[in-house]
Coordinates of C-alpha atoms (C1' of nucleotides) in Angstrom, one line a residue:
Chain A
X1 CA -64.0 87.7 86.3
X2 CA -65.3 91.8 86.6
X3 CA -61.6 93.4 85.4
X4 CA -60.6 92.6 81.7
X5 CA -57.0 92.9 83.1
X6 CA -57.6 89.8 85.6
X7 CA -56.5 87.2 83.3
X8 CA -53.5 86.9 79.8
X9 CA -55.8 87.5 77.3
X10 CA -55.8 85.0 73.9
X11 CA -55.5 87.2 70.5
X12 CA -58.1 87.2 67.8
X13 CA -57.9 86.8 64.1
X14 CA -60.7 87.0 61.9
X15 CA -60.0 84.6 58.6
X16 CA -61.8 85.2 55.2
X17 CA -63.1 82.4 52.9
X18 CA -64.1 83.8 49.6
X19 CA -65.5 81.5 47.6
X20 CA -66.6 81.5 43.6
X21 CA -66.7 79.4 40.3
X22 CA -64.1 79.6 37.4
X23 CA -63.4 77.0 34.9
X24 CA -66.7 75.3 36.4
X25 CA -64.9 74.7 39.5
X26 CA -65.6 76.0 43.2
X27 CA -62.2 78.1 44.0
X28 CA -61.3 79.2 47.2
X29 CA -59.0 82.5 47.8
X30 CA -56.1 81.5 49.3
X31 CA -52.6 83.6 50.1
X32 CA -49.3 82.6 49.9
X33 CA -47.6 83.5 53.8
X34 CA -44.2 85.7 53.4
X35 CA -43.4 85.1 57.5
X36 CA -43.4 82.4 60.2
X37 CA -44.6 80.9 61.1
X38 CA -45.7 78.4 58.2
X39 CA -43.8 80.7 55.9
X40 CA -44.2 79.7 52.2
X41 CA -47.3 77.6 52.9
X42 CA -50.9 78.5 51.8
X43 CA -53.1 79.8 54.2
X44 CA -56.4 81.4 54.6
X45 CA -56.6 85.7 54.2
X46 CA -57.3 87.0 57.5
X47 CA -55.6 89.2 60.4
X48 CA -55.5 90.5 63.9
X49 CA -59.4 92.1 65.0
X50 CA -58.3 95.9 66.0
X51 CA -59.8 96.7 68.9
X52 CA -61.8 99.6 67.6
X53 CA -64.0 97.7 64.7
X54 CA -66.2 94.8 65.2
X55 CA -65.3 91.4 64.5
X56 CA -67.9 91.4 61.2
X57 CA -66.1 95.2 60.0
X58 CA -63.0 93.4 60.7
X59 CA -63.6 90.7 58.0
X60 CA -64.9 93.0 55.5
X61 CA -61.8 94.8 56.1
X62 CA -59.5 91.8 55.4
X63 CA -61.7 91.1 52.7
X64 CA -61.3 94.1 50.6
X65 CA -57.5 94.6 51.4
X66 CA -57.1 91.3 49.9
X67 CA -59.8 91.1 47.2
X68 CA -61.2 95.2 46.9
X69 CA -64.7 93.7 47.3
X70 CA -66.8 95.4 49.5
X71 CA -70.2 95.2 50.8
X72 CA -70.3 91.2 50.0
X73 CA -72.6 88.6 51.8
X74 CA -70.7 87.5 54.7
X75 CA -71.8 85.1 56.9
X76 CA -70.0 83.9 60.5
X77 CA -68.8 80.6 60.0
X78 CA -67.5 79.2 63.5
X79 CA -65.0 80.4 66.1
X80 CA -62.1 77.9 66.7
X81 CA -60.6 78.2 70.0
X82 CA -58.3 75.2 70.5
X83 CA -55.3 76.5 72.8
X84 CA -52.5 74.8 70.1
X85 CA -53.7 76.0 67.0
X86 CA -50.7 79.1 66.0
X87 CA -47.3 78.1 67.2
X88 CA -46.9 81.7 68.2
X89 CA -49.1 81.4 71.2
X90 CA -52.7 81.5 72.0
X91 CA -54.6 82.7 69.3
X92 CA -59.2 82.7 68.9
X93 CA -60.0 82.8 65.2
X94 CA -63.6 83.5 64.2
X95 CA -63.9 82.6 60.3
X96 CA -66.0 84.0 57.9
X97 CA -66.9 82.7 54.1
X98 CA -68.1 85.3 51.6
X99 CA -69.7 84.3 47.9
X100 CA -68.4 86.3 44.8
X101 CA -68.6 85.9 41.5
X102 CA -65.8 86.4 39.6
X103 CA -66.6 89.6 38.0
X104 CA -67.1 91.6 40.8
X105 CA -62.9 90.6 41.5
X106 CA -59.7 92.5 41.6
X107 CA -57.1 90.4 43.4
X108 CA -54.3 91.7 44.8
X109 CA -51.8 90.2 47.2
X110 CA -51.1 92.5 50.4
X111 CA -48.0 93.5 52.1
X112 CA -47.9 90.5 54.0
X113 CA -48.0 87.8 51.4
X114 CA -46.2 87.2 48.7
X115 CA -49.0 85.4 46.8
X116 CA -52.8 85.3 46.1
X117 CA -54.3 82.5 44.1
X118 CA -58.1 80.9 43.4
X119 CA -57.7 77.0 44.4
X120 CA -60.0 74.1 43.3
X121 CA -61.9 73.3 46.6
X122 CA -61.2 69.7 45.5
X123 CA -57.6 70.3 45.0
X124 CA -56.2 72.1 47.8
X125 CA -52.9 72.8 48.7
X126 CA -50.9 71.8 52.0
X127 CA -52.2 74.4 54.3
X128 CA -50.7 75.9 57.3
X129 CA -52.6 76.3 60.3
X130 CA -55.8 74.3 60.7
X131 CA -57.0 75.5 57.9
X132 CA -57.9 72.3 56.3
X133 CA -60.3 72.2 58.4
X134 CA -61.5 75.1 58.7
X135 CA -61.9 75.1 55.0
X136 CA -63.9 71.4 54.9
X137 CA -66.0 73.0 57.6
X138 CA -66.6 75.6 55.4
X139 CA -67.8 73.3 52.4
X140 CA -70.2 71.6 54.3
X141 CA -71.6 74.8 55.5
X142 CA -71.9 75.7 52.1
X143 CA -73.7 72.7 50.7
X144 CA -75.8 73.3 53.9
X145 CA -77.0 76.6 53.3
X146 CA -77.3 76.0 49.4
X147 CA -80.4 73.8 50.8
X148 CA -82.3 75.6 52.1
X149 CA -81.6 79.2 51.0
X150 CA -80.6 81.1 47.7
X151 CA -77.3 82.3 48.3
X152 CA -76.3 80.5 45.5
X153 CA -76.7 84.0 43.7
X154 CA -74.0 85.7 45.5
X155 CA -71.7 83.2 43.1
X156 CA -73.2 84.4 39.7
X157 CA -74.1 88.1 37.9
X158 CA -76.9 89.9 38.0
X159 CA -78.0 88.5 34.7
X160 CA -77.8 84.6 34.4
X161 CA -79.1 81.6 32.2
X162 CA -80.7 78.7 34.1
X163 CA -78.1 76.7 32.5
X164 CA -75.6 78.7 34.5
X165 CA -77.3 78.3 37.7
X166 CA -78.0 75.1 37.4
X167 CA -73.8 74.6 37.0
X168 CA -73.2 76.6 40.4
X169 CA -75.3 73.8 42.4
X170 CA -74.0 71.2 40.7
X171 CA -70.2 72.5 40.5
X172 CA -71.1 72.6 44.9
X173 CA -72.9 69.9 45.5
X174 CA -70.4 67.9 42.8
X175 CA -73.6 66.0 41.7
X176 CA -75.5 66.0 38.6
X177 CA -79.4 67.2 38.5
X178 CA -82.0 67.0 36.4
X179 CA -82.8 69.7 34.5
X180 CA -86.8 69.7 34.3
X181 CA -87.1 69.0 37.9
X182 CA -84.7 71.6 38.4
X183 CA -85.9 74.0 36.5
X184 CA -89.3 73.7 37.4
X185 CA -88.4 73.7 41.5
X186 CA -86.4 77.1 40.9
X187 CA -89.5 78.8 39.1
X188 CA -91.8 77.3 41.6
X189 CA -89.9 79.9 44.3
X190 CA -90.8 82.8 42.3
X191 CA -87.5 84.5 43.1
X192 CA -86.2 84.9 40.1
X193 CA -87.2 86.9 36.7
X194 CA -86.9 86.9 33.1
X195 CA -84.7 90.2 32.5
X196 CA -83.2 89.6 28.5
X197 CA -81.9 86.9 26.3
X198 CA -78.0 85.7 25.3
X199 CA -76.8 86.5 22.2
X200 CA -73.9 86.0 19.6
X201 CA -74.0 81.9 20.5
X202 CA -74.4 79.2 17.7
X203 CA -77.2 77.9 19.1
X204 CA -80.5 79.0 20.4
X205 CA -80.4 81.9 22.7
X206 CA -80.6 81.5 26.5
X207 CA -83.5 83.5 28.9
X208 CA -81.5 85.5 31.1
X209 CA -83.0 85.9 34.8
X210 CA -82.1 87.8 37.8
X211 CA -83.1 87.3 41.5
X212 CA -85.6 89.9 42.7
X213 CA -84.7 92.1 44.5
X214 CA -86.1 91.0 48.1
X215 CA -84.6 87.8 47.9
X216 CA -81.1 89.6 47.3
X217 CA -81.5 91.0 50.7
X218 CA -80.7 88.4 53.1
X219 CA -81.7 88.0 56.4
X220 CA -79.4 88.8 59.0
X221 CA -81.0 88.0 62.7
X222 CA -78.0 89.2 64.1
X223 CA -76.7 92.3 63.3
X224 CA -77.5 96.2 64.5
Chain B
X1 CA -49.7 91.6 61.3
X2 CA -47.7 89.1 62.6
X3 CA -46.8 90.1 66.1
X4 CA -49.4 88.9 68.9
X5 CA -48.3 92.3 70.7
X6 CA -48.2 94.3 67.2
X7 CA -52.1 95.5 68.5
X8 CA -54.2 96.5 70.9
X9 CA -56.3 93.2 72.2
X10 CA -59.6 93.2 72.7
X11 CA -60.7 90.3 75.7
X12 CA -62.8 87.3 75.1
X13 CA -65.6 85.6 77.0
X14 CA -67.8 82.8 76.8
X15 CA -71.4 83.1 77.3
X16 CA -73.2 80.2 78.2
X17 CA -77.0 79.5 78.0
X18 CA -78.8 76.6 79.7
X19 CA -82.1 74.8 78.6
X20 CA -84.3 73.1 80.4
X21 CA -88.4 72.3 80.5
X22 CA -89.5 73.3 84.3
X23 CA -93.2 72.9 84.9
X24 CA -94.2 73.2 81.3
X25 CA -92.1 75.7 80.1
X26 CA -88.8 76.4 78.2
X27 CA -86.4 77.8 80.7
X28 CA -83.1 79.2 80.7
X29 CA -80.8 80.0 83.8
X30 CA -79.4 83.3 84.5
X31 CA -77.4 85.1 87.2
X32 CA -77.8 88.4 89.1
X33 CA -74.9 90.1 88.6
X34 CA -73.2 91.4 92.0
X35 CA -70.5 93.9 90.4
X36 CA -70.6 96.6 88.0
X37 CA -71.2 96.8 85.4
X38 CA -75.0 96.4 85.3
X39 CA -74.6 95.0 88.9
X40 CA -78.4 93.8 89.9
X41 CA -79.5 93.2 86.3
X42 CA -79.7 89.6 85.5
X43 CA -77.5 88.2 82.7
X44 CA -76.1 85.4 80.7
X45 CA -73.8 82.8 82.9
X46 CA -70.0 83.2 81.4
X47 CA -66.9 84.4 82.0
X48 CA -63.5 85.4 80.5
X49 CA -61.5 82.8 78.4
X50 CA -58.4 81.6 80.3
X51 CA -55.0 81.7 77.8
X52 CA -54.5 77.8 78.2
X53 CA -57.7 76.1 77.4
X54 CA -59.7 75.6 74.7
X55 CA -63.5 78.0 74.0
X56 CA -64.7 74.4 74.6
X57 CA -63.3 73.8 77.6
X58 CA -64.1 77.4 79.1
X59 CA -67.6 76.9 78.5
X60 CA -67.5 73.6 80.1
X61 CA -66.3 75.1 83.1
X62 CA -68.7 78.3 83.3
X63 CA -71.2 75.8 82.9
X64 CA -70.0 73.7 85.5
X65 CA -68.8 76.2 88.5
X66 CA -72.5 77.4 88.3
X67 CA -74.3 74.5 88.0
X68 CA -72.4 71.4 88.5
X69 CA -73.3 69.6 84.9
X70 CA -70.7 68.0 83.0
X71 CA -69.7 66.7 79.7
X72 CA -73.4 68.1 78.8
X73 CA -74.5 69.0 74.5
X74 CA -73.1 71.8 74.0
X75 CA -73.2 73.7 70.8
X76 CA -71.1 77.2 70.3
X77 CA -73.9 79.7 68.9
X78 CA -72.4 83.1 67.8
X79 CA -69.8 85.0 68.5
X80 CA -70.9 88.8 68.7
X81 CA -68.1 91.0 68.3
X82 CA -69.8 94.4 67.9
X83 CA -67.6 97.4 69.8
X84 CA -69.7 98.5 72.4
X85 CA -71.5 95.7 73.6
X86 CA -69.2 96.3 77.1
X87 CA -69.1 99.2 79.0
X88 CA -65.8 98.2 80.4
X89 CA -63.8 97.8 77.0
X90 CA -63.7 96.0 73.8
X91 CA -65.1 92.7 74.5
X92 CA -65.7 89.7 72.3
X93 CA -68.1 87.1 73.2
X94 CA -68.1 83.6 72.3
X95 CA -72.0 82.1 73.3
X96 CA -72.8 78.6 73.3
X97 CA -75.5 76.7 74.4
X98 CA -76.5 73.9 76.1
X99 CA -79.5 71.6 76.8
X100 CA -80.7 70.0 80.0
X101 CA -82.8 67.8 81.8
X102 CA -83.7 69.2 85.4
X103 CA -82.8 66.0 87.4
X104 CA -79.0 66.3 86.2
X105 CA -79.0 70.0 88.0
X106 CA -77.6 71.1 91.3
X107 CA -77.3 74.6 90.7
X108 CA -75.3 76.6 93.1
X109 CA -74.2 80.7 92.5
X110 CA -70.9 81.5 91.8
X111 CA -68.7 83.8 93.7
X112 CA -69.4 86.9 91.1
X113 CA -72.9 86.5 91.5
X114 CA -75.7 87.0 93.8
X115 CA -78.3 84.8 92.4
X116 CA -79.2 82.2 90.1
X117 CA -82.2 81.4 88.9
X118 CA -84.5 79.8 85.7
X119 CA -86.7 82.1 84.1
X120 CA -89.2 81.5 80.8
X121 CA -88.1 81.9 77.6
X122 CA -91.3 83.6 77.3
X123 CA -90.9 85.9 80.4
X124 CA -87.8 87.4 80.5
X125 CA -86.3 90.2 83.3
X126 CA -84.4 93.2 82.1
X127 CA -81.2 91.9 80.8
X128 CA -77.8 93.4 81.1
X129 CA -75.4 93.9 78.0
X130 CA -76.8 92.6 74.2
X131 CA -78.3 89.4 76.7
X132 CA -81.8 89.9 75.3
X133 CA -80.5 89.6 71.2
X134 CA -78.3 86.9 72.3
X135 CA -81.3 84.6 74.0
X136 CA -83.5 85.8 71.1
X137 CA -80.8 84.1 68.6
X138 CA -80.5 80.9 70.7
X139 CA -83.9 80.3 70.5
X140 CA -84.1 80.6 67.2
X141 CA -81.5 78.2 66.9
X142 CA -82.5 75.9 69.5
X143 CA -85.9 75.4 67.3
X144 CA -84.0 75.5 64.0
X145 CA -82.0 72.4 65.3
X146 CA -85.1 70.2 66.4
X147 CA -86.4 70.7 63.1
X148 CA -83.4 68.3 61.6
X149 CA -81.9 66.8 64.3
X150 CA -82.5 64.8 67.8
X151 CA -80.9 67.1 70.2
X152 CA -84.6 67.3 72.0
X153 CA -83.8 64.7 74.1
X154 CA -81.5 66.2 76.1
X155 CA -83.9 67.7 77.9
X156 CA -85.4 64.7 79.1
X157 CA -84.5 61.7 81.3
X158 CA -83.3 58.7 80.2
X159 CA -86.7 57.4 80.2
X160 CA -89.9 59.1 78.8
X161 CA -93.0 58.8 77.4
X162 CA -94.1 60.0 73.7
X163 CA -96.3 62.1 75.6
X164 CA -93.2 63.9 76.9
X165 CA -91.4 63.8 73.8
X166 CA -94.9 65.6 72.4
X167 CA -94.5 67.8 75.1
X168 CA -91.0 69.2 74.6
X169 CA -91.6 69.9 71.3
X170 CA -94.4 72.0 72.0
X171 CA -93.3 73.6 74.8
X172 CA -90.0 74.5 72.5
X173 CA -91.8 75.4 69.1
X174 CA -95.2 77.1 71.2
X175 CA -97.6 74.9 69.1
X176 CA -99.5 72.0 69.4
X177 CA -98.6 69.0 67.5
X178 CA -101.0 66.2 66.4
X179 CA -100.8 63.3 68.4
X180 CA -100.5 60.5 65.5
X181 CA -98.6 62.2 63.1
X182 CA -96.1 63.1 65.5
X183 CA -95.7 59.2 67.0
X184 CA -95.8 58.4 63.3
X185 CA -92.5 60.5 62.3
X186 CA -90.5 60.0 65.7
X187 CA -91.2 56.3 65.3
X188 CA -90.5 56.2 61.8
X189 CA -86.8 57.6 62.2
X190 CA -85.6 54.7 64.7
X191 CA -83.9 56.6 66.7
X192 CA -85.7 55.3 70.0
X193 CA -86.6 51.7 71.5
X194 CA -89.1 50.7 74.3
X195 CA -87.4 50.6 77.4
X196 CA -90.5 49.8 80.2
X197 CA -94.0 51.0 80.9
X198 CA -94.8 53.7 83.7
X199 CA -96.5 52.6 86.5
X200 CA -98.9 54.2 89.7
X201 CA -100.9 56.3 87.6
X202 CA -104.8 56.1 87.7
X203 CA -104.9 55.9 83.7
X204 CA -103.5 53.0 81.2
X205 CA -99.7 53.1 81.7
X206 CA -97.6 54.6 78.8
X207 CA -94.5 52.5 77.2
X208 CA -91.2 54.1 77.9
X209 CA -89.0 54.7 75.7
X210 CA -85.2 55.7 75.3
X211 CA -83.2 56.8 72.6
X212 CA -80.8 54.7 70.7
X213 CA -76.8 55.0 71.9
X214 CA -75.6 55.7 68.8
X215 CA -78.2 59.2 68.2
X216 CA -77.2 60.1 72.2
X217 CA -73.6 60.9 70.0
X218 CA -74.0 63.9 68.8
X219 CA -72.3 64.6 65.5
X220 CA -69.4 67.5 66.0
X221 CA -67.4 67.9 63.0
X222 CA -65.0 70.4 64.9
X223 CA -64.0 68.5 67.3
X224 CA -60.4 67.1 67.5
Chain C
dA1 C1' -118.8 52.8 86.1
dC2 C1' -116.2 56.7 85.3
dA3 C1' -112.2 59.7 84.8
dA4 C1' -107.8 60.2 82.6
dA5 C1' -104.3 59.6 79.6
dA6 C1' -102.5 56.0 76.1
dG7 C1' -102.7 54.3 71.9
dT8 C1' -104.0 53.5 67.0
dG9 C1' -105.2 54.2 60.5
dT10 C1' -106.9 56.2 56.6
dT11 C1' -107.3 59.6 53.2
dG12 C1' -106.1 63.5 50.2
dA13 C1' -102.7 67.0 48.7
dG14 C1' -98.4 68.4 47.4
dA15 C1' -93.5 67.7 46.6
dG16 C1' -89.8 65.2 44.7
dT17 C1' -88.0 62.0 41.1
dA18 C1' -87.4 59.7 36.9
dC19 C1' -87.4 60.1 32.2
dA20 C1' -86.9 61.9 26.2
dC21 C1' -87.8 64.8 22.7
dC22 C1' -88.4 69.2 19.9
dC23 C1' -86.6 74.3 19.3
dA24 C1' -83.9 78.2 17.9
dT25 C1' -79.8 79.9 16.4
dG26 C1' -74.9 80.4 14.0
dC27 C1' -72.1 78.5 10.9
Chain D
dG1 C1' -78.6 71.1 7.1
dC2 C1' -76.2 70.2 11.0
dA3 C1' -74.2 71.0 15.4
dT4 C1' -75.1 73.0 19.8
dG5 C1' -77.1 74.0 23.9
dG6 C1' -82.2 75.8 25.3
dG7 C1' -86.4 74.5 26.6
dT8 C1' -90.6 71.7 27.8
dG9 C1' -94.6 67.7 30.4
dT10 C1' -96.2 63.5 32.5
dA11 C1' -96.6 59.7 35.7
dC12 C1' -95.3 57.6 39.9
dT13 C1' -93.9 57.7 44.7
dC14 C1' -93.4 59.4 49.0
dT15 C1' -94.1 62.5 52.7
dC16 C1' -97.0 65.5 55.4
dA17 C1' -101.4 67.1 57.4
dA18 C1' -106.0 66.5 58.9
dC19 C1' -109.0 64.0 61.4
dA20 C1' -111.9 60.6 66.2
dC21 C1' -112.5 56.7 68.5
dT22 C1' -111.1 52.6 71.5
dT23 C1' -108.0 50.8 75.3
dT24 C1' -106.1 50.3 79.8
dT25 C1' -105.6 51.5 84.2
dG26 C1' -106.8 53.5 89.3
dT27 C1' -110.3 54.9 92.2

DNA sequence: ACAAAAGTGTTGAGAGTACACCCATGC
DNA sequence: GCATGGGTGTACTCTCAACACTTTTGT
């Protein structure tokens, strides 16, 4: 087990979720494959880990080939390591999920697909792969977090009504709340501030809040 | 992108870490590594990732050839990808965990190593490779995971007391617990029934209990 | 009878939940 | 002045934390 010769060796892909709201609707980037196998079927962005970046520069990479967003929270979902999962052989895929909002977005598809499209989390397409499950995983994960952290941010601007962030857990979670309690559990954190008003609506204008700053920062145990 | 030969590809183990409450203490089993590199320095139980079987099923059998426990919780923690965490090469390392109660364990040393041996979680030897950050993450995650879920009694017999139940968690967390809140709460979730009384010692005999079959199923979404 | 661990309830504080109306603006 | 979304408070319930003494056994 000493020489990394002794044994075949499985490949490694790193796959990319990106995941934002449109429409009021959590949308997941997907790509449309241009070669087998599971050509013409949807599929999670990712690629082959070069051997010279780490697994998390890897991702990032992916990520902004497919997306040209950069620097984004990205958090280590699981590694699936089932020996059938890619008819071309043996292949380890360690799957990230990244939040953007919308804004922040250029898509463009990359040499290798022919497609790249935002899909309704509740309204996915056949996928190739296991990537149905590594998407519902994904979800779950999502909801998870959303629980007990605020990286509920990483889906909106910098500037947002309560209104709006109130929609993001909701449009998640798929589940109605109440807006006094909500409200007044959000300000009880203290992680957000007052930073303007809305304008130009026919109706009365909206506080605008951002997330201070330290809570933008999120903790990473695990890397340096 | 599409070739599994199209790059360069970096090698894969599995790390595995194993829990278990010796004398009062959270400890974790490590080897003495025989070859280089850091031949001497103690390290993380693992090994490389054979091509035709699953992450899974690799762990299962590091954790096996080293200690003879089967079909044991076992949870996949990280996977910590950075480039130079191997002297010998690119090397990507899948880590999982696993928890234990002493009276399952024959441990014997493996071929590759000279030594194995349980050491405290809260005194550690010199560890070779990123060992140190990756024990430091698992026991974060080891007491993130009692906090909302039952895994604790794996590391106990079949049979305990609430008094070793108590104990675990204290050992595990490094703080006292109050006695009748924590009955209250662990009572209160019905996950465990009376199952006998102990017997022999010169105090009142405590009620054994054992946990319910269907909380002894640990929940894996991956799976499958 | 005494040593040693097992077992047992109450109270107060804080968090979560349910619930309905007035406010500011644009048109 | 009316339509539209923004904004606000109270009461009840439940969970969590603090806290000390009695019971049962072996010796």
């Amino acid at each position: 087990m000493d020489k990394l010769t002794d044994y075949k060796q499985p490949s490694v892909t790193v796959d990319v979720m990106i995941f934002t709201i449109i429409n009021s609707d959590l949308k997941v980037l997907l790509v449309k494959r241009k070669i087998p196998p599971f050509e013409g079927k949807w599929a999670i962005p990712g690629g082959f880990a070069r051997i010279d970046e780490s697994l998390e520069d890897a991702a990032q990479r992916e990520l902004s080939e497919e997306t040209n967003v950069k620097n984004i929270y990205l958090e280590q979902l699981y590694t699936f390591g089932e020996v059938n999962r890619d008819p071309r052989g043996r292949v380890i895929t360690v799957a990230y999920f990244a939040l953007a909002n919308l804004r922040d977005m250029q898509i463009k598809a990359s040499s290798d697909v022919s497609e790249v499209k935002w899909f309704s989390m509740y309204k996915l397409p056949e996928l190739g792969f296991d990537h149905a499950k590594i998407l519902a995983y994904a979800l779950q994960r999502l909801r998870y977090k959303l629980e007990y952290s605020t990286v509920c941010f990483q889906l909106l601007p910098k500037k947002f009504t309560l209104t709006d962030l109130q929609a993001a857990y909701e449009i998640i979670f798929n589940k109605k709340q109440d807006k006094r309690n909500f409200r007044k559990k959000i300000l009880s954190l203290g992680i957000i501030s007052e930073s303007g008003r809305t304008e130009g609506k026919a109706h009365r204008p909206a506080k605008l809040y951002s997330f201070t700053r330290k809570h933008m920062i999120m903790e990473n145990f695990i890397k340096g």
